[in-house]
Amino acid sequence: MPSHHHLHASLRGNPPSHSSTSAQSFTSKLLLLLTLLPLTLAAFAFVLQWRGGLEDPSNRWSPPGSDRVFPGMESTSSISPESHRASSDCLSLGRSASPSFPYFRDWKFDYQSNMKPKICITTSTSAGLDQILPWMFYHKVIGVTTFFLFVEGKAATPDVSRVLESIPGVKVIYRTKELEEQQARSRIWNETWLSSFFYKPCNYELFVKQSLNMEMAIVMAREASVDWIIHLDTDELMHPAGAREYSLRQLLLDVPEKVDMVVFPNYESSVERDDIKDPFGEVSMFKKNYDHLPKDTYFGMYKESTRGNPNYFLTYGNGKAAARVQDHLRPNGAHRWHNYMKTPNEIKLEEAAILHYTYAKFSDLTSRRDRCGCKPTKEDVKRCFMLEFDRSAFIIASTATQDEMMNWYRDHVVWGDKDVKLKLLRKGILTRIYAPMAIIQGLRESGVFSSIITSAPLTLSKDKFLTSISNGTSSRAVASESLPSRKTGRRKGHQATARRTLQIKAGASNAVAVPPLSPPGVDDHILHVQAR
């Protein structure tokens, strides 16, 4: 028994030194292995990736033959696997040769022609790249594939137009003497439905010019196998609310076949500062259209909404329309389309809208003044402008000092009263829309705009256009020479005779052009109630 107790005590008190050393050694090796293994794997992966041996995981689920290039920005030459691997070198990340926008392919932003429906936008613009590029690529993101740009002024200068011409899906049309003469022989110039806008300056002249350009754009849209055509200014953005994926393409895809025209009510920018420089990037508050508001709310809050201005909106309130490209289509002024053979079947969307960034910059006051040669009197401005606010703004810009103009702008355009603003936001008259701002900011940060500018050819491809500039037959200089609307007496009798003849032939389809119209006013509401 004593020997047994002695053995038990020795086992419990002092274990053999050899076992203890082995255990400690095993633990140390295990810890070392666990530390080195991830480091080794990380180093191995880094070496493989550096040498181009690892596949991008997002490519694994991509359709064969597709790439990640931003729609409309495809390189004209194919990229070999060797050059693609070389471009993955970290040193080349900041100087990619072709612009790209890193999105996932299943977002369906493909530029290729197999996307249906194919949508084009036509515009008449004199803006610069700082406005045109964000406007254009925002619309590419939401599904527009084709752009017909009728350019003059700044937009027609070589530095701007060479960039625009380099973008796939974009056709640039210059206001040359040849274009003016061609449009003077066009069908709609010789018809009566647009004739009440002839022989007047400024906004009326622009309205006629837009209509003539739209007529040409329809022909080009048919040649390009386009399904839908939209006329939009470069201070307007489509807002496809209510569509899956925030997609204009998806929105129009869901329109029934029997529908010929889709009307988008417009919302108007409501600026909150007087120093905005980039409306697309800085404006998030908009005033809703009459068509998207309960009538009791609209008329009940009318006074607070107008703030002493002539109308609920500063400028137009009758929206813009998308037309299905088909036989006998024609423009019906800048805001609508029509058909020579039938009355178009149209629908008006309940959520989607046009976002109109009007008078969003203080400089918009003086830019309108500089474009028009009217006298700043209440009578004479009626010759230049169709809408009352434009007339008032022109008079102020032509007669007031800089300080007086700024005070007027703050009183009539800027939403500075926080209480009124909050009240109208709660009522739904004002609303916040951030999607365009976010998309354009993402495009800017991705380097798309800077890349397309730097990768554009240094010279224009249109020698004819350069010749027309040197001869002084481009832009506004030629406008006074060729279209009869600029010379009141020239060919007027002949044109009027032709219009009367065509009016008889056209019959019921000869609807009067739809001008920019103000939203309903209080007087309209009173008349409507009395009529009931």
XYZ file of C-alpha atoms in Angstrom:
532
model
C 0.000 0.000 0.000
C 2.714 2.574 0.838
C 4.340 1.984 -2.537
C 0.942 2.487 -4.265
C 0.396 5.868 -2.522
C 3.888 6.935 -3.439
C 3.312 6.131 -7.104
C -0.017 7.995 -7.149
C 1.552 11.090 -5.567
C 4.418 11.146 -8.045
C 2.026 10.948 -11.023
C -0.111 13.778 -9.662
C 2.704 16.154 -8.581
C 5.720 16.133 -11.004
C 5.048 14.931 -14.567
C 8.021 13.683 -16.558
C 10.044 16.503 -18.209
C 10.137 14.797 -21.713
C 6.287 14.914 -22.174
C 6.114 18.607 -21.232
C 8.747 19.620 -23.793
C 6.999 17.711 -26.623
C 3.644 19.408 -25.965
C 5.140 22.894 -25.981
C 7.027 22.188 -29.203
C 3.843 20.952 -30.961
C 1.878 24.051 -29.877
C 4.568 26.416 -31.153
C 4.725 24.699 -34.540
C 0.939 24.785 -34.862
C 0.802 28.542 -34.144
C 3.615 29.164 -36.617
C 1.785 27.181 -39.312
C -1.480 29.022 -38.730
C 0.359 32.339 -39.028
C 2.342 31.505 -42.147
C -0.441 29.746 -44.111
C -2.647 32.803 -44.814
C 0.404 34.946 -45.508
C 1.692 32.381 -47.998
C -1.706 32.092 -49.714
C -2.025 35.874 -49.912
C 1.442 36.197 -51.419
C 0.677 33.413 -53.922
C -2.598 35.080 -54.976
C -0.861 38.433 -55.356
C 1.799 36.923 -57.628
C -0.850 35.182 -59.758
C -2.916 38.347 -60.120
C 0.152 40.449 -60.939
C 0.972 38.025 -63.763
C -2.612 37.981 -65.065
C -3.347 34.441 -63.929
C -6.547 35.122 -61.995
C -9.916 35.641 -63.645
C -12.157 38.492 -62.545
C -14.978 36.742 -60.615
C -17.605 38.998 -62.227
C -16.571 37.681 -65.656
C -17.482 34.137 -64.663
C -21.215 34.796 -64.985
C -21.017 37.129 -67.987
C -22.574 36.360 -71.365
C -19.956 35.243 -73.887
C -18.584 38.026 -76.044
C -19.790 40.834 -73.799
C -17.604 43.433 -72.149
C -17.860 45.971 -69.346
C -17.582 49.067 -71.475
C -20.061 51.864 -70.784
C -22.890 51.940 -73.343
C -21.987 54.100 -76.293
C -18.312 54.163 -75.319
C -17.095 51.027 -77.071
C -13.618 51.161 -78.507
C -13.508 50.940 -82.290
C -10.711 48.368 -82.210
C -10.948 45.039 -80.456
C -8.704 44.417 -77.449
C -6.565 41.307 -77.444
C -6.255 39.135 -74.319
C -2.582 40.079 -74.079
C -3.304 43.816 -74.065
C -6.151 43.270 -71.578
C -3.797 41.474 -69.186
C -1.193 44.169 -69.614
C -3.728 46.856 -68.793
C -4.389 45.231 -65.429
C -0.946 46.436 -64.336
C -1.443 48.744 -61.369
C 0.635 51.415 -63.079
C -1.924 51.746 -65.892
C -5.041 52.140 -63.710
C -4.919 55.925 -63.886
C -4.411 56.188 -67.631
C -6.807 53.773 -69.284
C -6.819 54.209 -73.070
C -10.582 53.795 -73.485
C -13.277 55.248 -71.216
C -15.184 52.716 -69.157
C -17.881 52.638 -66.529
C -17.678 49.669 -64.147
C -21.202 48.319 -63.850
C -22.517 44.760 -63.810
C -23.729 43.402 -67.116
C -27.100 42.287 -65.816
C -28.084 45.951 -65.414
C -28.962 45.803 -69.135
C -27.291 49.115 -70.033
C -25.909 47.616 -73.240
C -25.490 49.996 -76.155
C -25.930 47.271 -78.760
C -28.841 47.462 -81.204
C -30.445 44.245 -79.937
C -31.902 46.194 -77.004
C -35.599 46.868 -77.590
C -37.158 49.291 -77.905
C -34.489 51.507 -79.491
C -34.919 55.092 -78.272
C -33.538 58.301 -79.724
C -33.511 61.851 -78.432
C -33.300 64.836 -80.758
C -32.358 68.310 -79.577
C -31.459 71.757 -80.894
C -28.665 73.149 -78.751
C -26.033 75.844 -78.459
C -24.706 74.589 -75.096
C -21.143 73.555 -74.223
C -19.720 70.165 -73.236
C -20.187 70.921 -69.525
C -23.947 70.699 -70.097
C -24.261 68.341 -73.089
C -22.081 65.442 -71.838
C -23.815 64.931 -68.435
C -27.208 65.319 -70.180
C -26.306 62.780 -72.866
C -24.660 60.106 -70.723
C -27.377 60.287 -68.078
C -29.836 59.379 -70.839
C -27.521 56.602 -72.060
C -27.660 55.105 -68.547
C -31.474 55.024 -68.561
C -31.648 53.377 -71.992
C -31.347 55.947 -74.814
C -29.084 54.702 -77.617
C -29.227 57.385 -80.317
C -28.888 61.179 -80.309
C -29.521 63.663 -83.121
C -27.886 66.934 -82.126
C -28.735 70.016 -84.204
C -25.946 72.323 -83.113
C -25.131 75.988 -83.430
C -23.374 78.608 -81.331
C -20.989 77.109 -78.774
C -22.107 73.537 -79.556
C -21.001 73.997 -83.191
C -17.463 75.144 -82.400
C -14.685 72.693 -83.378
C -13.593 72.014 -79.769
C -17.111 70.914 -78.798
C -18.318 69.234 -81.973
C -15.192 67.074 -82.436
C -15.943 65.510 -79.035
C -19.631 65.007 -79.811
C -18.837 63.417 -83.174
C -16.512 60.887 -81.513
C -19.301 59.359 -79.388
C -21.008 56.272 -80.878
C -24.731 56.693 -81.439
C -24.440 60.474 -81.864
C -25.172 62.319 -85.118
C -24.226 65.991 -85.224
C -26.085 68.238 -87.680
C -24.728 71.756 -88.243
C -26.887 74.766 -89.063
C -25.202 75.464 -92.368
C -26.574 77.453 -95.281
C -27.350 74.163 -97.046
C -29.439 72.971 -94.069
C -31.368 76.245 -93.948
C -32.153 76.028 -97.661
C -33.202 72.390 -97.371
C -35.565 73.188 -94.481
C -37.035 76.132 -96.418
C -38.240 73.537 -98.951
C -39.549 71.095 -96.326
C -43.152 69.977 -96.059
C -44.019 71.575 -92.720
C -42.575 74.957 -93.742
C -45.191 75.014 -96.493
C -48.141 74.098 -94.240
C -50.432 76.233 -92.107
C -50.346 74.502 -88.713
C -47.008 76.124 -87.818
C -47.529 79.386 -89.695
C -48.696 81.465 -86.702
C -45.148 81.196 -85.327
C -43.472 82.472 -88.529
C -41.919 85.922 -88.984
C -41.345 86.468 -85.260
C -38.015 86.686 -83.391
C -36.397 84.883 -80.467
C -38.543 82.154 -78.846
C -40.872 81.973 -81.849
C -37.903 81.580 -84.194
C -36.467 78.863 -81.942
C -39.833 77.072 -81.876
C -39.972 76.983 -85.689
C -36.356 75.871 -85.888
C -36.981 73.048 -83.386
C -39.995 71.865 -85.387
C -38.028 71.833 -88.652
C -35.204 69.934 -86.960
C -37.679 67.417 -85.523
C -39.047 66.816 -89.025
C -35.533 65.899 -90.221
C -34.903 63.802 -87.102
C -37.922 61.609 -87.915
C -36.327 60.692 -91.263
C -33.008 59.901 -89.564
C -34.783 57.882 -86.869
C -36.406 55.689 -89.507
C -33.059 55.144 -91.224
C -31.544 54.135 -87.857
C -34.422 51.679 -87.139
C -35.416 53.615 -84.028
C -38.662 52.657 -82.234
C -39.317 55.817 -80.179
C -38.310 59.452 -80.687
C -38.283 62.192 -78.037
C -37.580 65.900 -78.454
C -35.779 67.257 -75.399
C -33.773 70.378 -74.578
C -30.364 70.052 -72.931
C -31.732 71.562 -69.705
C -34.250 68.702 -69.386
C -33.811 65.158 -68.056
C -36.173 62.209 -68.419
C -37.290 60.825 -65.028
C -38.586 57.237 -65.590
C -40.235 56.909 -62.186
C -42.398 53.835 -61.851
C -40.220 51.732 -64.148
C -38.176 48.750 -63.069
C -34.426 49.494 -62.888
C -35.124 53.258 -63.329
C -35.101 52.543 -67.059
C -36.749 54.584 -69.809
C -36.314 51.590 -72.095
C -38.259 49.398 -69.684
C -40.917 52.078 -69.331
C -41.520 52.277 -73.093
C -41.228 48.497 -73.473
C -44.324 48.156 -71.284
C -46.404 50.597 -73.386
C -49.167 48.763 -75.330
C -48.656 48.435 -79.097
C -51.759 50.502 -79.888
C -50.301 53.600 -78.167
C -48.664 56.096 -80.564
C -47.549 58.788 -78.125
C -46.562 58.901 -74.454
C -46.866 62.278 -72.711
C -44.485 63.001 -69.836
C -45.698 65.825 -67.553
C -42.833 68.144 -66.609
C -41.583 69.029 -63.135
C -39.772 72.335 -62.669
C -36.512 72.842 -60.780
C -36.946 74.759 -57.519
C -33.546 76.134 -56.561
C -32.649 76.814 -52.952
C -29.566 78.978 -53.533
C -28.643 81.890 -55.805
C -25.111 80.656 -56.574
C -25.769 77.342 -58.358
C -23.231 76.577 -61.081
C -24.122 72.961 -61.999
C -27.927 72.467 -61.889
C -27.794 68.707 -62.661
C -25.411 68.184 -59.740
C -26.825 70.677 -57.244
C -30.631 70.756 -57.629
C -32.712 68.067 -55.913
C -36.019 69.882 -55.296
C -38.725 70.072 -57.980
C -42.241 71.426 -58.238
C -44.698 68.766 -59.395
C -46.916 69.111 -62.429
C -50.626 69.842 -62.190
C -51.275 66.408 -63.742
C -49.534 64.657 -60.844
C -51.323 66.489 -58.014
C -54.801 66.309 -56.459
C -56.698 69.287 -57.849
C -57.741 70.440 -54.363
C -54.088 70.561 -53.327
C -52.994 72.355 -56.502
C -55.599 75.119 -56.356
C -55.709 75.227 -52.553
C -51.965 75.990 -52.358
C -51.795 78.012 -55.574
C -50.887 81.329 -53.921
C -48.056 79.861 -51.839
C -46.807 77.956 -54.880
C -46.593 80.959 -57.231
C -45.083 83.518 -54.779
C -46.273 86.473 -56.859
C -45.117 85.075 -60.211
C -47.464 85.132 -63.225
C -48.115 81.394 -63.021
C -47.626 78.191 -61.022
C -44.547 77.328 -63.141
C -41.970 79.873 -64.243
C -42.083 78.531 -67.808
C -44.043 75.846 -69.677
C -46.248 73.266 -67.953
C -47.541 70.995 -70.735
C -44.723 68.451 -70.705
C -43.007 66.712 -73.634
C -43.862 63.525 -75.522
C -42.278 60.357 -76.876
C -43.652 59.208 -80.245
C -43.589 55.747 -81.763
C -41.696 56.035 -85.060
C -44.158 55.080 -87.806
C -45.506 56.129 -91.189
C -46.805 59.708 -91.594
C -45.345 60.899 -88.255
C -44.682 64.636 -87.992
C -43.825 67.088 -85.201
C -46.558 69.215 -83.711
C -44.348 71.893 -82.255
C -41.555 71.214 -79.777
C -43.829 69.581 -77.169
C -45.921 67.103 -79.170
C -46.025 64.875 -82.243
C -48.821 64.274 -84.732
C -49.663 62.061 -87.700
C -50.802 63.138 -91.174
C -53.208 60.225 -91.507
C -54.731 59.812 -88.049
C -55.118 61.331 -84.610
C -52.409 59.684 -82.473
C -53.538 57.448 -79.616
C -51.780 58.936 -76.600
C -51.401 58.163 -72.899
C -50.116 60.316 -70.045
C -47.933 58.661 -67.416
C -48.840 58.943 -63.740
C -45.327 58.792 -62.254
C -42.707 59.393 -64.948
C -41.849 63.010 -65.746
C -39.528 65.463 -67.476
C -37.290 67.365 -65.055
C -36.934 70.896 -66.410
C -33.996 72.847 -64.949
C -35.217 76.344 -65.798
C -33.628 79.567 -64.507
C -31.592 77.304 -62.231
C -28.549 79.586 -62.538
C -28.546 83.332 -61.982
C -26.735 83.707 -65.313
C -29.838 82.298 -67.080
C -31.378 85.760 -66.675
C -28.713 87.496 -68.749
C -28.301 84.657 -71.259
C -31.903 85.088 -72.407
C -31.389 88.830 -72.677
C -28.289 88.347 -74.821
C -30.071 85.994 -77.251
C -32.966 88.300 -78.121
C -33.130 91.709 -79.762
C -36.482 92.900 -78.454
C -36.980 96.215 -76.696
C -37.522 95.802 -72.918
C -41.103 97.068 -72.996
C -44.249 95.157 -72.066
C -45.565 95.413 -75.606
C -42.436 94.547 -77.534
C -41.443 91.500 -75.443
C -44.654 89.813 -76.587
C -43.024 89.502 -80.023
C -40.108 87.565 -78.499
C -41.552 85.416 -75.716
C -44.664 83.254 -75.453
C -44.711 82.989 -71.634
C -45.224 85.788 -69.136
C -42.330 84.981 -66.789
C -39.830 85.001 -69.683
C -41.076 88.467 -70.606
C -40.686 89.786 -67.045
C -37.227 88.231 -66.689
C -36.100 89.777 -69.994
C -37.230 93.258 -68.946
C -35.477 92.960 -65.562
C -32.260 91.672 -67.151
C -32.325 94.518 -69.691
C -33.093 97.437 -67.351
C -31.929 96.602 -63.796
C -28.506 96.822 -62.149
C -26.659 93.651 -61.129
C -27.796 94.016 -57.505
C -31.405 94.673 -58.518
C -31.329 91.610 -60.768
C -30.008 89.453 -57.920
C -32.718 90.690 -55.529
C -35.391 89.994 -58.158
C -33.948 86.515 -58.759
C -34.010 85.734 -55.011
C -37.609 86.946 -54.679
C -39.021 85.186 -57.755
C -36.884 82.090 -58.310
C -34.965 81.032 -55.184
C -36.872 79.152 -52.474
C -35.399 80.841 -49.405
C -38.342 80.657 -46.977
C -37.840 77.365 -45.112
C -41.340 77.334 -43.609
C -43.086 77.724 -46.983
C -40.751 75.169 -48.512
C -41.437 72.625 -45.777
C -45.198 73.207 -46.015
C -45.197 72.578 -49.784
C -42.959 69.532 -49.406
C -45.434 68.072 -46.895
C -48.333 68.769 -49.249
C -46.493 67.040 -52.109
C -46.320 70.134 -54.329
C -42.562 70.207 -53.924
C -40.680 66.911 -54.021
C -37.100 65.668 -53.679
C -35.604 63.672 -56.572
C -32.021 62.464 -56.172
C -31.595 59.786 -58.863
C -30.326 62.044 -61.700
C -27.912 63.798 -59.354
C -26.542 60.447 -58.127
C -26.191 58.991 -61.646
C -24.419 62.061 -63.039
C -22.138 62.267 -60.010
C -21.242 58.589 -60.479
C -20.465 59.204 -64.149
C -18.306 62.190 -63.275
C -16.351 60.280 -60.631
C -15.822 57.342 -62.994
C -13.985 59.657 -65.384
C -16.337 59.122 -68.343
C -16.601 62.824 -69.238
C -12.892 63.592 -68.984
C -12.009 60.387 -70.857
C -14.310 61.089 -73.790
C -12.869 64.603 -74.104
C -9.227 63.491 -74.006
C -9.770 60.525 -76.356
C -11.602 62.578 -79.031
C -9.682 63.280 -82.259
C -7.918 66.633 -82.372
C -9.509 67.620 -85.679
C -13.069 67.560 -86.976
C -14.074 64.930 -89.478
C -16.313 67.392 -91.323
C -14.186 69.433 -93.731
C -17.393 70.837 -95.137
C -18.258 72.296 -91.738
C -14.840 73.934 -91.369
C -15.308 75.458 -94.811
C -18.736 76.758 -93.830
C -17.241 78.425 -90.747
C -14.572 80.180 -92.780
C -17.242 81.421 -95.189
C -19.384 82.733 -92.344
C -22.359 80.572 -93.316
C -22.838 78.794 -90.005
C -24.970 79.369 -86.912
C -27.003 82.571 -86.467
C -25.142 84.473 -89.198
C -26.807 82.410 -91.901
C -30.174 82.238 -90.160
C -31.068 85.705 -91.434
C -30.188 84.812 -95.014
C -32.073 81.685 -96.021
C -35.184 80.687 -94.066
C -38.091 82.900 -95.172
C -39.132 83.330 -91.508
C -36.223 85.781 -91.096
C -37.139 87.919 -94.108
C -40.763 88.926 -93.722
C -41.277 89.932 -97.327
C -39.235 87.283 -99.087
C -41.295 84.701 -100.998
C -44.150 85.327 -98.588
C -46.881 85.337 -101.185
C -45.667 82.100 -102.748
C -45.347 80.393 -99.364
C -48.829 81.434 -98.284
C -50.345 80.052 -101.498
C -48.578 76.739 -101.006
C -49.822 76.537 -97.419
C -53.450 77.147 -98.406
C -53.289 74.350 -100.967
C -51.780 71.911 -98.519
C -54.272 72.842 -95.862
C -57.096 71.662 -98.107
C -55.264 68.412 -98.865
C -54.280 67.723 -95.262
C -57.797 68.181 -93.939
C -58.465 67.137 -90.336
C -54.876 66.117 -89.644
C -53.755 69.758 -89.860
C -53.831 70.380 -86.093
C -52.354 73.672 -84.912
C -48.890 73.300 -83.370
C -48.860 72.907 -79.596
C -46.824 75.787 -78.099
C -45.260 75.843 -74.621
C -48.294 76.329 -72.367
C -48.525 77.525 -68.785
C -50.195 75.267 -66.194
C -53.825 76.008 -65.269
C -54.335 79.203 -63.279
C -56.913 80.128 -60.654
C -59.100 81.785 -63.313
C -59.152 78.512 -65.288
C -60.349 76.702 -62.167
C -63.128 79.235 -61.541
C -64.344 78.953 -65.142
C -64.255 75.155 -64.918
C -66.304 75.135 -61.698
C -68.841 77.592 -63.138
C -69.187 75.500 -66.286
C -70.090 72.500 -64.144
